[in-house]
């Protein structure tokens, strides 16, 4: 049997005619698309099919080797390989349907078509009652071709969802599996953590879980919570490097909190209504803050509603929108405090500051009714009643929950001096319109003399009451 390295890097005149492509088209038409079976064709037809595939493998391999030698970085080579990789497994499958198993095996082995080699082996595993022979062949190819073959096995198992054999079979060659995980971290993160836990490699398991959670933008809230929870436990278990472990645990805990903020909203609504049947209009009327601008409210809610109802984890930006546009009472006036923690999760300090300011803007304008701060210091009512107004307010509950954290209070004070948040970190036009609308409201609060006086007195009074309560 010829070794693939022995095929010459030649440019045959055949490729100038397009003959190989035409032969492939005819073969695909007759044997791939029609999926002819061994019982419906003659022996001569089977032999013809085998010879055609031999010819295709030979000439295409020669062409690829020629281009690799003379045009290694060319687009033509890239496109040609892509075309070939998409076709050659179908040729092998056609031979298998014709009962040409040995012939297919020889070709796949000869031309190092490892993906097709796995297809052949797995097709035989399904047909044979004794799989020991197949396992021996796998062992032979692991030894013969090493990682190149092993990676094709793992890719096949991932693609077909065969996670158990991926993680548990061929443990004599586990080093290839670990190499595959290392070289394909994004592709394998969803499963590699299981192998790492089995090996008690807790740090690697944790990293894979966090990667898996972060990579999937439309992951379910429950899935993400499970991943972060296991990642946290795995990190804690890796106690031999405590300093790194503490840092990692803190970061995972922050991400877990964000997931749970959304889950808290979901659970609050689920206790009142069947979420699967909840429509946007009903959601807006029953659960969204009525102080939002009527001309914007539907557009704002549309940014997060469908994903939220389907239990999909929202992006931090849209989660902030959810938490700050709901009626404060739905989350026992903790929505804005939770939104501030989400805003703090951005690693870029400038972006974090922007969203912290956005949360404060919304709290100051729609978190309380204007009537509350205009009348809170009413001389005709007792101090006890005025104090109760403060303690019952969303602002009080928010400031108490964040324990007057200086970094957050600094952004609040800045906003009270200059009530502008800008739009440099928000690409959503609707959300920018909302922020600008609320900035106008806040400017009115601060620019009107009597209103300005009452508003600032209100904020300071709430701060002082929080200090006394801590």
PDB file of C-alpha atoms in Angstrom, residues 173-328:
ATOM      1  CA  UNK A 173      -4.442   7.080  25.083  1.00  0.00           C
ATOM      2  CA  UNK A 174      -5.896   9.605  27.512  1.00  0.00           C
ATOM      3  CA  UNK A 175      -2.932  11.910  26.917  1.00  0.00           C
ATOM      4  CA  UNK A 176      -4.286  12.477  23.402  1.00  0.00           C
ATOM      5  CA  UNK A 177      -7.696  13.389  24.830  1.00  0.00           C
ATOM      6  CA  UNK A 178      -6.160  15.905  27.219  1.00  0.00           C
ATOM      7  CA  UNK A 179      -4.119  17.350  24.358  1.00  0.00           C
ATOM      8  CA  UNK A 180      -7.311  17.652  22.313  1.00  0.00           C
ATOM      9  CA  UNK A 181      -9.030  19.516  25.142  1.00  0.00           C
ATOM     10  CA  UNK A 182      -6.042  21.829  25.508  1.00  0.00           C
ATOM     11  CA  UNK A 183      -5.901  22.611  21.786  1.00  0.00           C
ATOM     12  CA  UNK A 184      -9.673  23.094  21.470  1.00  0.00           C
ATOM     13  CA  UNK A 185     -10.727  24.811  24.712  1.00  0.00           C
ATOM     14  CA  UNK A 186     -13.800  26.567  23.320  1.00  0.00           C
ATOM     15  CA  UNK A 187     -15.018  23.586  21.331  1.00  0.00           C
ATOM     16  CA  UNK A 188     -14.693  21.159  24.256  1.00  0.00           C
ATOM     17  CA  UNK A 189     -15.429  23.311  27.313  1.00  0.00           C
ATOM     18  CA  UNK A 190     -18.944  21.923  27.637  1.00  0.00           C
ATOM     19  CA  UNK A 191     -17.635  18.387  28.310  1.00  0.00           C
ATOM     20  CA  UNK A 192     -13.930  18.557  29.168  1.00  0.00           C
ATOM     21  CA  UNK A 193     -14.686  19.607  32.754  1.00  0.00           C
ATOM     22  CA  UNK A 194     -16.239  16.187  33.395  1.00  0.00           C
ATOM     23  CA  UNK A 195     -12.991  14.419  32.518  1.00  0.00           C
ATOM     24  CA  UNK A 196     -11.075  16.908  34.657  1.00  0.00           C
ATOM     25  CA  UNK A 197     -13.305  16.197  37.648  1.00  0.00           C
ATOM     26  CA  UNK A 198     -12.836  12.461  37.146  1.00  0.00           C
ATOM     27  CA  UNK A 199      -9.079  13.086  37.171  1.00  0.00           C
ATOM     28  CA  UNK A 200      -9.443  15.356  40.234  1.00  0.00           C
ATOM     29  CA  UNK A 201      -7.926  18.200  38.231  1.00  0.00           C
ATOM     30  CA  UNK A 202     -10.223  20.730  39.844  1.00  0.00           C
ATOM     31  CA  UNK A 203      -8.643  23.937  38.552  1.00  0.00           C
ATOM     32  CA  UNK A 204      -8.849  22.772  34.930  1.00  0.00           C
ATOM     33  CA  UNK A 205     -12.442  21.628  35.491  1.00  0.00           C
ATOM     34  CA  UNK A 206     -13.359  25.014  36.934  1.00  0.00           C
ATOM     35  CA  UNK A 207     -11.744  26.892  34.049  1.00  0.00           C
ATOM     36  CA  UNK A 208     -13.605  24.766  31.500  1.00  0.00           C
ATOM     37  CA  UNK A 209     -16.936  25.294  33.256  1.00  0.00           C
ATOM     38  CA  UNK A 210     -16.476  29.059  33.410  1.00  0.00           C
ATOM     39  CA  UNK A 211     -15.423  29.098  29.762  1.00  0.00           C
ATOM     40  CA  UNK A 212     -18.475  27.049  28.802  1.00  0.00           C
ATOM     41  CA  UNK A 213     -20.794  29.393  30.694  1.00  0.00           C
ATOM     42  CA  UNK A 214     -19.244  32.499  29.142  1.00  0.00           C
ATOM     43  CA  UNK A 215     -19.050  31.146  25.594  1.00  0.00           C
ATOM     44  CA  UNK A 216     -22.718  30.362  25.153  1.00  0.00           C
ATOM     45  CA  UNK A 217     -24.558  33.695  24.858  1.00  0.00           C
ATOM     46  CA  UNK A 218     -27.994  32.054  24.779  1.00  0.00           C
ATOM     47  CA  UNK A 219     -27.458  29.564  27.570  1.00  0.00           C
ATOM     48  CA  UNK A 220     -30.366  28.844  29.886  1.00  0.00           C
ATOM     49  CA  UNK A 221     -30.222  30.504  33.295  1.00  0.00           C
ATOM     50  CA  UNK A 222     -30.446  27.121  35.037  1.00  0.00           C
ATOM     51  CA  UNK A 223     -27.596  25.673  32.944  1.00  0.00           C
ATOM     52  CA  UNK A 224     -25.375  28.625  33.691  1.00  0.00           C
ATOM     53  CA  UNK A 225     -26.152  28.496  37.393  1.00  0.00           C
ATOM     54  CA  UNK A 226     -25.221  24.805  37.496  1.00  0.00           C
ATOM     55  CA  UNK A 227     -21.958  25.434  35.630  1.00  0.00           C
ATOM     56  CA  UNK A 228     -20.887  28.278  37.900  1.00  0.00           C
ATOM     57  CA  UNK A 229     -21.924  26.356  41.013  1.00  0.00           C
ATOM     58  CA  UNK A 230     -19.848  23.306  40.071  1.00  0.00           C
ATOM     59  CA  UNK A 231     -16.980  25.588  39.005  1.00  0.00           C
ATOM     60  CA  UNK A 232     -17.059  27.225  42.419  1.00  0.00           C
ATOM     61  CA  UNK A 233     -16.990  23.872  44.217  1.00  0.00           C
ATOM     62  CA  UNK A 234     -14.172  22.624  41.977  1.00  0.00           C
ATOM     63  CA  UNK A 235     -12.132  25.741  42.660  1.00  0.00           C
ATOM     64  CA  UNK A 236     -12.636  25.425  46.392  1.00  0.00           C
ATOM     65  CA  UNK A 237     -11.531  21.789  46.157  1.00  0.00           C
ATOM     66  CA  UNK A 238      -8.251  22.924  44.597  1.00  0.00           C
ATOM     67  CA  UNK A 239      -7.067  24.187  47.964  1.00  0.00           C
ATOM     68  CA  UNK A 240      -3.360  23.638  47.319  1.00  0.00           C
ATOM     69  CA  UNK A 241      -3.017  27.130  45.782  1.00  0.00           C
ATOM     70  CA  UNK A 242      -5.184  29.107  48.174  1.00  0.00           C
ATOM     71  CA  UNK A 243      -4.361  32.618  46.961  1.00  0.00           C
ATOM     72  CA  UNK A 244      -5.313  31.846  43.372  1.00  0.00           C
ATOM     73  CA  UNK A 245      -8.279  29.819  44.569  1.00  0.00           C
ATOM     74  CA  UNK A 246      -9.700  32.696  46.649  1.00  0.00           C
ATOM     75  CA  UNK A 247      -9.441  35.064  43.712  1.00  0.00           C
ATOM     76  CA  UNK A 248     -11.096  32.604  41.355  1.00  0.00           C
ATOM     77  CA  UNK A 249     -13.857  31.775  43.825  1.00  0.00           C
ATOM     78  CA  UNK A 250     -14.665  35.475  44.220  1.00  0.00           C
ATOM     79  CA  UNK A 251     -14.932  35.976  40.465  1.00  0.00           C
ATOM     80  CA  UNK A 252     -17.099  32.887  40.004  1.00  0.00           C
ATOM     81  CA  UNK A 253     -19.286  33.980  42.907  1.00  0.00           C
ATOM     82  CA  UNK A 254     -19.818  37.362  41.220  1.00  0.00           C
ATOM     83  CA  UNK A 255     -20.925  35.642  38.020  1.00  0.00           C
ATOM     84  CA  UNK A 256     -23.155  33.295  39.985  1.00  0.00           C
ATOM     85  CA  UNK A 257     -24.807  36.257  41.694  1.00  0.00           C
ATOM     86  CA  UNK A 258     -25.603  37.819  38.312  1.00  0.00           C
ATOM     87  CA  UNK A 259     -27.288  34.613  37.182  1.00  0.00           C
ATOM     88  CA  UNK A 260     -29.277  34.494  40.402  1.00  0.00           C
ATOM     89  CA  UNK A 261     -30.451  38.108  40.034  1.00  0.00           C
ATOM     90  CA  UNK A 262     -32.230  37.125  36.831  1.00  0.00           C
ATOM     91  CA  UNK A 263     -33.476  33.909  38.407  1.00  0.00           C
ATOM     92  CA  UNK A 264     -34.952  35.961  41.270  1.00  0.00           C
ATOM     93  CA  UNK A 265     -37.050  37.967  38.803  1.00  0.00           C
ATOM     94  CA  UNK A 266     -38.134  34.798  37.042  1.00  0.00           C
ATOM     95  CA  UNK A 267     -39.154  33.161  40.322  1.00  0.00           C
ATOM     96  CA  UNK A 268     -41.007  36.276  41.481  1.00  0.00           C
ATOM     97  CA  UNK A 269     -43.109  36.261  38.326  1.00  0.00           C
ATOM     98  CA  UNK A 270     -43.517  32.479  38.256  1.00  0.00           C
ATOM     99  CA  UNK A 271     -45.193  32.692  41.645  1.00  0.00           C
ATOM    100  CA  UNK A 272     -47.882  34.923  40.162  1.00  0.00           C
ATOM    101  CA  UNK A 273     -48.427  33.790  36.576  1.00  0.00           C
ATOM    102  CA  UNK A 274     -47.662  31.044  34.070  1.00  0.00           C
ATOM    103  CA  UNK A 275     -44.682  32.563  32.292  1.00  0.00           C
ATOM    104  CA  UNK A 276     -44.933  30.429  29.148  1.00  0.00           C
ATOM    105  CA  UNK A 277     -48.215  32.126  28.263  1.00  0.00           C
ATOM    106  CA  UNK A 278     -47.236  35.651  29.347  1.00  0.00           C
ATOM    107  CA  UNK A 279     -47.469  38.195  26.528  1.00  0.00           C
ATOM    108  CA  UNK A 280     -45.430  41.373  26.278  1.00  0.00           C
ATOM    109  CA  UNK A 281     -48.434  43.679  26.680  1.00  0.00           C
ATOM    110  CA  UNK A 282     -49.606  41.927  29.839  1.00  0.00           C
ATOM    111  CA  UNK A 283     -46.054  41.933  31.203  1.00  0.00           C
ATOM    112  CA  UNK A 284     -45.735  45.660  30.546  1.00  0.00           C
ATOM    113  CA  UNK A 285     -49.055  46.545  32.158  1.00  0.00           C
ATOM    114  CA  UNK A 286     -48.658  44.334  35.215  1.00  0.00           C
ATOM    115  CA  UNK A 287     -44.951  44.323  36.024  1.00  0.00           C
ATOM    116  CA  UNK A 288     -43.144  47.206  34.311  1.00  0.00           C
ATOM    117  CA  UNK A 289     -42.668  50.556  36.059  1.00  0.00           C
ATOM    118  CA  UNK A 290     -45.503  52.865  35.003  1.00  0.00           C
ATOM    119  CA  UNK A 291     -43.261  55.929  35.300  1.00  0.00           C
ATOM    120  CA  UNK A 292     -41.427  54.939  32.125  1.00  0.00           C
ATOM    121  CA  UNK A 293     -42.085  57.117  29.076  1.00  0.00           C
ATOM    122  CA  UNK A 294     -45.097  55.613  27.272  1.00  0.00           C
ATOM    123  CA  UNK A 295     -43.534  56.305  23.891  1.00  0.00           C
ATOM    124  CA  UNK A 296     -40.483  54.178  24.771  1.00  0.00           C
ATOM    125  CA  UNK A 297     -41.681  51.524  27.182  1.00  0.00           C
ATOM    126  CA  UNK A 298     -42.650  48.842  24.639  1.00  0.00           C
ATOM    127  CA  UNK A 299     -39.414  49.253  22.697  1.00  0.00           C
ATOM    128  CA  UNK A 300     -37.382  49.038  25.902  1.00  0.00           C
ATOM    129  CA  UNK A 301     -39.139  45.912  27.166  1.00  0.00           C
ATOM    130  CA  UNK A 302     -38.770  44.240  23.759  1.00  0.00           C
ATOM    131  CA  UNK A 303     -34.986  44.332  24.242  1.00  0.00           C
ATOM    132  CA  UNK A 304     -35.117  41.648  26.928  1.00  0.00           C
ATOM    133  CA  UNK A 305     -38.638  40.217  27.148  1.00  0.00           C
ATOM    134  CA  UNK A 306     -38.488  37.173  24.846  1.00  0.00           C
ATOM    135  CA  UNK A 307     -35.128  35.891  26.080  1.00  0.00           C
ATOM    136  CA  UNK A 308     -36.180  36.425  29.676  1.00  0.00           C
ATOM    137  CA  UNK A 309     -39.460  34.529  29.283  1.00  0.00           C
ATOM    138  CA  UNK A 310     -37.616  31.645  27.599  1.00  0.00           C
ATOM    139  CA  UNK A 311     -35.256  31.388  30.570  1.00  0.00           C
ATOM    140  CA  UNK A 312     -32.205  32.471  28.570  1.00  0.00           C
ATOM    141  CA  UNK A 313     -29.451  34.304  30.424  1.00  0.00           C
ATOM    142  CA  UNK A 314     -29.498  37.979  29.450  1.00  0.00           C
ATOM    143  CA  UNK A 315     -26.378  39.965  28.695  1.00  0.00           C
ATOM    144  CA  UNK A 316     -25.300  42.218  31.600  1.00  0.00           C
ATOM    145  CA  UNK A 317     -26.593  45.263  29.692  1.00  0.00           C
ATOM    146  CA  UNK A 318     -30.063  43.824  29.155  1.00  0.00           C
ATOM    147  CA  UNK A 319     -30.205  42.379  32.669  1.00  0.00           C
ATOM    148  CA  UNK A 320     -29.627  45.900  33.985  1.00  0.00           C
ATOM    149  CA  UNK A 321     -32.534  47.053  31.807  1.00  0.00           C
ATOM    150  CA  UNK A 322     -34.759  44.318  33.235  1.00  0.00           C
ATOM    151  CA  UNK A 323     -33.868  45.022  36.861  1.00  0.00           C
ATOM    152  CA  UNK A 324     -34.298  48.800  36.557  1.00  0.00           C
ATOM    153  CA  UNK A 325     -37.526  48.932  34.537  1.00  0.00           C
ATOM    154  CA  UNK A 326     -39.622  46.571  36.657  1.00  0.00           C
ATOM    155  CA  UNK A 327     -41.890  47.813  39.398  1.00  0.00           C
ATOM    156  CA  UNK A 328     -39.568  48.120  42.442  1.00  0.00           C
TER     157      UNK A 328
END
